[in-house]
Coordinates of C-alpha atoms and ligand atoms in Angstrom, one line a residue:
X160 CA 16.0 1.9 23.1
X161 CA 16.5 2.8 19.5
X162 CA 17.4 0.1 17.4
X163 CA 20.0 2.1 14.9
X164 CA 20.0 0.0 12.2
X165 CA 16.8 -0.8 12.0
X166 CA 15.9 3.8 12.5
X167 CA 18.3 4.2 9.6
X168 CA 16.7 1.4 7.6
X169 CA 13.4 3.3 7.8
X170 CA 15.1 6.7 7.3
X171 CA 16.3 4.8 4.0
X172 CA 13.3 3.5 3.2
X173 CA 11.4 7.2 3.8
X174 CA 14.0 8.9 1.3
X175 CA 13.8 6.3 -1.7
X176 CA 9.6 7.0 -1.2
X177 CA 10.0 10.5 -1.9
X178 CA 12.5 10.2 -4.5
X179 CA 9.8 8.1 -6.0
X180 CA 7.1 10.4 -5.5
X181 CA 9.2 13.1 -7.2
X182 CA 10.8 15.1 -4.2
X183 CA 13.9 15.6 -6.4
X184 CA 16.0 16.7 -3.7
X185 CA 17.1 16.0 0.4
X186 CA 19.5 18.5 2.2
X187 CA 22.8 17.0 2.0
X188 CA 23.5 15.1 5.6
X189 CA 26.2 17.1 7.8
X190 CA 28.6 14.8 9.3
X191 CA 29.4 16.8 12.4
X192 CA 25.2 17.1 12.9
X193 CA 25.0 13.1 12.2
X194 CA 28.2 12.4 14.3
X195 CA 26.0 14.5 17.4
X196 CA 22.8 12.8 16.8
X197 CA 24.4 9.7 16.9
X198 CA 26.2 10.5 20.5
X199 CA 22.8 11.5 21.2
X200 CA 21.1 8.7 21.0
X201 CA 23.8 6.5 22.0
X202 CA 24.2 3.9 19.5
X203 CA 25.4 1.3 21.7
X204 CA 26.3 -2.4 21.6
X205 CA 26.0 -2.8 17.1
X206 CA 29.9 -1.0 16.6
X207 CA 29.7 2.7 15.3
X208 CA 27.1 4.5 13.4
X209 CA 28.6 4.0 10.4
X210 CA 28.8 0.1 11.0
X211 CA 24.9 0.7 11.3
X212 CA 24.4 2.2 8.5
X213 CA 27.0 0.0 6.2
X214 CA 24.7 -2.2 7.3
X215 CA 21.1 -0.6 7.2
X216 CA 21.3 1.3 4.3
X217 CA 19.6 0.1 1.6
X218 CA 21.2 0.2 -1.8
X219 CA 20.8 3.6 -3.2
X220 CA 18.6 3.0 -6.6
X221 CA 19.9 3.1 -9.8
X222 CA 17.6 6.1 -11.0
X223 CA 18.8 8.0 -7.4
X224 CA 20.2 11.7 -8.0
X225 CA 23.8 11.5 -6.9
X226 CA 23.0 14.2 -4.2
X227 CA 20.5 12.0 -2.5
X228 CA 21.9 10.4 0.6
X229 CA 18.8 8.2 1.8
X230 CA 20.9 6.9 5.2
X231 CA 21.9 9.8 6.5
X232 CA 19.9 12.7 4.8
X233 CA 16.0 11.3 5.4
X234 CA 14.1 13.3 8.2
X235 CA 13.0 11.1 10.5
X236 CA 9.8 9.5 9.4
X237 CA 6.6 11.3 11.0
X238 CA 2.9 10.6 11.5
X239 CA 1.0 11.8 8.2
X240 CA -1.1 14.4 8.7
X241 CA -4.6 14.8 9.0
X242 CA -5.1 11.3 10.7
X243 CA -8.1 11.7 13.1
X244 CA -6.1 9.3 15.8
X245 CA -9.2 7.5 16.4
X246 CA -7.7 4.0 17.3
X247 CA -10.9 1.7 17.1
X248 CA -10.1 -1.0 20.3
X249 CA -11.8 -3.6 18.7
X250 CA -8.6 -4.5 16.4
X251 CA -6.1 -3.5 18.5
X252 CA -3.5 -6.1 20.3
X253 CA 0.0 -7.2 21.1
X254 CA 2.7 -7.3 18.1
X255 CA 2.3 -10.4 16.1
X256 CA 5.7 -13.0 16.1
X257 CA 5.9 -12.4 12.2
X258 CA 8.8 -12.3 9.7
X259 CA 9.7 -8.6 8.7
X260 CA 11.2 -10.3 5.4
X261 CA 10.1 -10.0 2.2
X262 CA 9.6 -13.1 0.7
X263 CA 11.7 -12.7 -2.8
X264 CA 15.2 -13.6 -2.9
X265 CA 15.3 -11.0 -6.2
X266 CA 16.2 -7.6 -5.3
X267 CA 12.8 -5.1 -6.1
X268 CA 12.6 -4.6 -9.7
X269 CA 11.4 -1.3 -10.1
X270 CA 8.6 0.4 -12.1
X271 CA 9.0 0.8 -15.3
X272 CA 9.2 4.8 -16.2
X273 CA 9.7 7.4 -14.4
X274 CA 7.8 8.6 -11.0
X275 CA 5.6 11.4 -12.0
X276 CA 4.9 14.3 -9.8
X277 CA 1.2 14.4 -8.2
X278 CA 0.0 16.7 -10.5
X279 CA 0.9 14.4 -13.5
X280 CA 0.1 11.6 -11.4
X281 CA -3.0 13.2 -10.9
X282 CA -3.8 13.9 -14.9
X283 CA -3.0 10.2 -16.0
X284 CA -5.3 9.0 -13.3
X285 CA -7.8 11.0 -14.5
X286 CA -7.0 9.6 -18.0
X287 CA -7.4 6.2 -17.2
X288 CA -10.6 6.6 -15.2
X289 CA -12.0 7.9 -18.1
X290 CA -10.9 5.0 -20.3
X291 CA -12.4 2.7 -17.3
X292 CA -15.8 4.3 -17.7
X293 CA -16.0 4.0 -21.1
X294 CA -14.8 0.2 -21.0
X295 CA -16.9 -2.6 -22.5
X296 CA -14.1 -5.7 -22.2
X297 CA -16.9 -7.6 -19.7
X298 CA -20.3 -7.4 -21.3
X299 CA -22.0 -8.7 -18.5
X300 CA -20.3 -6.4 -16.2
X301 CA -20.3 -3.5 -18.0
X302 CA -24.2 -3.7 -18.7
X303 CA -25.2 -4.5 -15.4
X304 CA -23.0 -1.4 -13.6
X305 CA -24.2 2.1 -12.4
X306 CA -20.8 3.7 -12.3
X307 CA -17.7 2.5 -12.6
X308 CA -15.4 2.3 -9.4
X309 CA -12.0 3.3 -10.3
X310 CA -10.5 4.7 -7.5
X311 CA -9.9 7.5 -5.2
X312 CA -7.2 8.9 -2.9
X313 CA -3.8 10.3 -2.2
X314 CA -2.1 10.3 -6.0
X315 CA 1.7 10.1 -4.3
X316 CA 0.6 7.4 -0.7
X317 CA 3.0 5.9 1.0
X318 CA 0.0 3.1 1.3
X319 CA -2.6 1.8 -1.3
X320 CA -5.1 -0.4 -0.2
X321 CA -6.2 -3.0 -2.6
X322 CA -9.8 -4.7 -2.9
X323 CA -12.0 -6.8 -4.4
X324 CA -14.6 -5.2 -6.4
X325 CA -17.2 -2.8 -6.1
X326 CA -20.7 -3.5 -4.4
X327 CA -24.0 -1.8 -4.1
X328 CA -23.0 1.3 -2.5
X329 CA -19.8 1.9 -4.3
X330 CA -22.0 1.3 -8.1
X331 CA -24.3 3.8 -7.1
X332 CA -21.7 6.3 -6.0
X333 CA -18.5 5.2 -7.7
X334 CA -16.4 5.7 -4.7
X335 CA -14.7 2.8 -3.4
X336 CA -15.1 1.5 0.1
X337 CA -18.6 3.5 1.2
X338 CA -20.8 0.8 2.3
X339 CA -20.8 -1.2 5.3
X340 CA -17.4 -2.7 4.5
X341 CA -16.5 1.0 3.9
X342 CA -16.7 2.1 6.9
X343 CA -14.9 -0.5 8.6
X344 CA -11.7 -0.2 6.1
X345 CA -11.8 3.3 7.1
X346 CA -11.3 2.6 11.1
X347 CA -8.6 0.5 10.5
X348 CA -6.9 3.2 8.0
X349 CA -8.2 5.4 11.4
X350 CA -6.1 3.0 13.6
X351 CA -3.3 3.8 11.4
X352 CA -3.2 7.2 12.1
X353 CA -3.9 7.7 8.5
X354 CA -7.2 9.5 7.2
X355 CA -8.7 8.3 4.2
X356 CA -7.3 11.0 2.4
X357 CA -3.6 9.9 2.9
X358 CA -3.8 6.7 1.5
X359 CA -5.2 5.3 -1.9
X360 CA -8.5 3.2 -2.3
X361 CA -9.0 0.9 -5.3
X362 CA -10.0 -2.0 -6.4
X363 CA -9.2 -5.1 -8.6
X364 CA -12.2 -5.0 -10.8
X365 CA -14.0 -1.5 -11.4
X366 CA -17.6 -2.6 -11.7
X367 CA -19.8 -4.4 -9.7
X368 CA -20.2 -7.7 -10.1
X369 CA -23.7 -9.3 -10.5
X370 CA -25.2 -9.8 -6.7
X371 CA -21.6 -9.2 -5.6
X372 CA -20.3 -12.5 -6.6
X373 CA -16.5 -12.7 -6.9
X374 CA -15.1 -11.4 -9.9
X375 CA -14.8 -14.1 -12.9
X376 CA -10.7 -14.9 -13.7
X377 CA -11.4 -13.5 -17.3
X378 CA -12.8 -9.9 -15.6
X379 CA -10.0 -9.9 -13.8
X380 CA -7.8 -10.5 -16.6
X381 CA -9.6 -7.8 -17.9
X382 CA -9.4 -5.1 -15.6
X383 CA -5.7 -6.1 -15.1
X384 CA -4.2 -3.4 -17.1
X385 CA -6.1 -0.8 -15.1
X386 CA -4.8 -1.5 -11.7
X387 CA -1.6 -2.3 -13.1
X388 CA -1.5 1.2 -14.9
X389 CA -2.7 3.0 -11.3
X390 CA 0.2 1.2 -9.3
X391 CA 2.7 2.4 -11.7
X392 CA 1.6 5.6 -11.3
X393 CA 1.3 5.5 -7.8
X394 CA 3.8 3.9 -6.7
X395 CA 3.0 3.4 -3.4
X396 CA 5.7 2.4 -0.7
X397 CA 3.3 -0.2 0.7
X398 CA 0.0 -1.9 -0.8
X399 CA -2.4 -3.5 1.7
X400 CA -4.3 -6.5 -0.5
X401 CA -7.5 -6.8 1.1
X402 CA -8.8 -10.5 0.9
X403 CA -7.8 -13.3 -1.2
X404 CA -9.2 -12.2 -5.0
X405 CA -6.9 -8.8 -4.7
X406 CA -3.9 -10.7 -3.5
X407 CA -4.3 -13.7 -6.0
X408 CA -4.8 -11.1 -8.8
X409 CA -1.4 -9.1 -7.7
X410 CA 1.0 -11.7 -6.9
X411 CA -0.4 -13.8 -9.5
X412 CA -0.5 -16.8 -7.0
X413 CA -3.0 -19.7 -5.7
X414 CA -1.8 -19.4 -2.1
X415 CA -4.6 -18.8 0.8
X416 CA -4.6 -15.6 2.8
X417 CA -3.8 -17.6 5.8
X418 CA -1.0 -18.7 3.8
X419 CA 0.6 -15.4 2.3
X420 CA -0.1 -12.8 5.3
X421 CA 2.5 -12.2 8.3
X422 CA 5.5 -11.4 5.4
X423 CA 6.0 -9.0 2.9
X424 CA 5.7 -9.3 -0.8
X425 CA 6.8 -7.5 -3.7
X426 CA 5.0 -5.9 -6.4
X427 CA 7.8 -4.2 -8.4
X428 CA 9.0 -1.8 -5.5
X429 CA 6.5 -1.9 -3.5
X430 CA 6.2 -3.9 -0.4
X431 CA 2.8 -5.8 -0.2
X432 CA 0.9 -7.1 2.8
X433 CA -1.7 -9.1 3.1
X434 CA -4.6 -9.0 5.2
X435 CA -8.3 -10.1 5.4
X436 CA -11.1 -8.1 3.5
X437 CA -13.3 -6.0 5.6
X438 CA -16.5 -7.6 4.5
X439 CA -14.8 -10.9 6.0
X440 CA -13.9 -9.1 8.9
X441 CA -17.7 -8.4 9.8
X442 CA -18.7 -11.8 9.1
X443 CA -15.8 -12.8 11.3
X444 CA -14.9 -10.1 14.2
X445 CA -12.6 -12.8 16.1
X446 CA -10.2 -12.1 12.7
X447 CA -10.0 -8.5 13.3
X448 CA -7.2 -9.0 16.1
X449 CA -5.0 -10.9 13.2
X450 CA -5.7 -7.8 10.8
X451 CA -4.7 -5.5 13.0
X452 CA -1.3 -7.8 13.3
X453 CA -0.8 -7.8 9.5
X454 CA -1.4 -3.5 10.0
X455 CA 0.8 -2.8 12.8
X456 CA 3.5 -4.9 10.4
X457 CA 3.4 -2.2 8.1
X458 CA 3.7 0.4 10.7
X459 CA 6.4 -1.1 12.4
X460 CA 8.4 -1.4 9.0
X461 CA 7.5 2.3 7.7
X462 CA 8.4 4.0 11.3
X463 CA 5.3 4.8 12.0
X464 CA 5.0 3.2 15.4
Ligands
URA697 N1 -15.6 -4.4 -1.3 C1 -14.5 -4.2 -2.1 O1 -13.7 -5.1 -2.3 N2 -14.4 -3.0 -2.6 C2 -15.2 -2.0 -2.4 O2 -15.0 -0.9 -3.0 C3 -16.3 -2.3 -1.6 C4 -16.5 -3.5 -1.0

């Protein structure tokens, strides 16, 4: 049965994403249509439905139009399109006994600025790609790349996924994710229902390291105000750090991934999972099952299954 606060949570959730993607407006809810859905769908046992929602709803944002109503005006969340469906068996499983909580006691701060429209979103991207190319901060780095990597995707996702660095494949194309690793972080974005072109790819550093060592801390530091500067323009509702350099880098901590998966973090107003890095998944299948946990997390909280 339908949990109704935790449906109207989501439907919250949904409506602040696409007031931050720039959908400046949401029809206005119709109590006598609400009032039926609710008999509908027979919110029983948790009071009424506005009891739920006094109690789901999250607090409307500061920067919200007064005409949005996230509780009761969000459609109800739906699979994004174009997802092939292809769910690959070898990381499904069971739901994982984790904390939905984020771990800050802080309400989100949000980004800074206002949420651009794609197109804009689009232009600045473009922008600081170009500034990326041209970049010389790390002289080993930037004399041993092909191409810089800086980044490639859905400008307004409800889901970035966050990695490491580039490697062969991805120097010589400049496309994140296309090797071997690649193709594995797209079956699990598959698994999602997503297809690669729902959700953002990037990376913590933006050219390859030397024999695919980790990145230095200083190139890191480096590269810092680049993925910085495409999160605040993206602003997606979810980023997925993939292994332990992109999750260091972003919440700025020492912890393990062992350590800082199974909960949500927060990067401004974003909610940010952790999982392990595809390349580490092929060296170590028997992880996949706990990936797919960390995914089906993020489903689970964005209403997608
Ligand atoms: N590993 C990463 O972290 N990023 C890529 O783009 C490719 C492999």
């Amino acid at each position: 049965m339908l949990d109704p606060a935790v449906t109207l949570a989501q439907a919250g959730g949904l409506a602040e994403h696409l007031q931050r993607i720039g959908v400046q407006w949401l029809p206005t809810a119709d109590p006598d249509a609400a009032a039926a859905l609710a008999e509908h769908f027979r919110f029983a046992g948790s009071g009424s439905p506005d009891q739920a929602a006094d109690q789901a709803a999250p607090p409307s944002s500061a920067s919200a139009p007064p005409s949005v109503q996230p509780a009761a005006a969000a459609p109800p969340a739906t699979p994004v399109a174009g997802a092939s469906g292809a769910v690959q068996p070898s990381v499904g499983g069971p739901a994982p006994a984790f904390s939905l909580e984020v771990d800050s006691a802080d309400p989100a701060e949000p980004y800074p600025g206002p949420s651009l429209a794609s197109d804009a979103r689009a232009a600045e991207l473009a922008k600081f790609s170009e500034q990326v190319a041209a970049c010389t901060r790390c002289e080993i780095l930037s004399k041993c790349r092909t191409k810089t990597v800086f980044g490639e995707g859905n400008v307004s996702p409800r889901v970035a996924f966050f990695g490491e660095g580039p490697g062969r494949d991805e120097d010589l194309s400049g496309r994140p994710f296309v090797g071997k690793a690649g193709q594995l972080l797209t079956k699990m974005i598959q698994a999602c229902k997503f297809a690669r072109e729902d959700v953002y790819i990037m990376n913590t550093v933006k050219c390859r390291p030397p024999n695919n060592r980790n990145p230095e801390p200083t190139e890191i530091e480096n590269c810092r105000e680049y993925f910085q500067a495409q999160l605040e323009i993206l602003r997606p509702e979810y980023i997925v750090c993939l292994g332990l350099v992109s999750a260091q880098a972003l919440l700025r901590t020492k912890l393990s991934v062992g350590r800082l998966r199974g909960k949500f973090h927060q990067y401004f107003d974003s909610k940010v999972l952790v999982t392990y890095h595809p390349s580490y998944l092929l060296r170590n299948p028997a992880a996949k099952k706990a990936a797919w946990d960390d995914l089906q997390l993020m489903l689970r909280d964005a209403g997608l299954m």
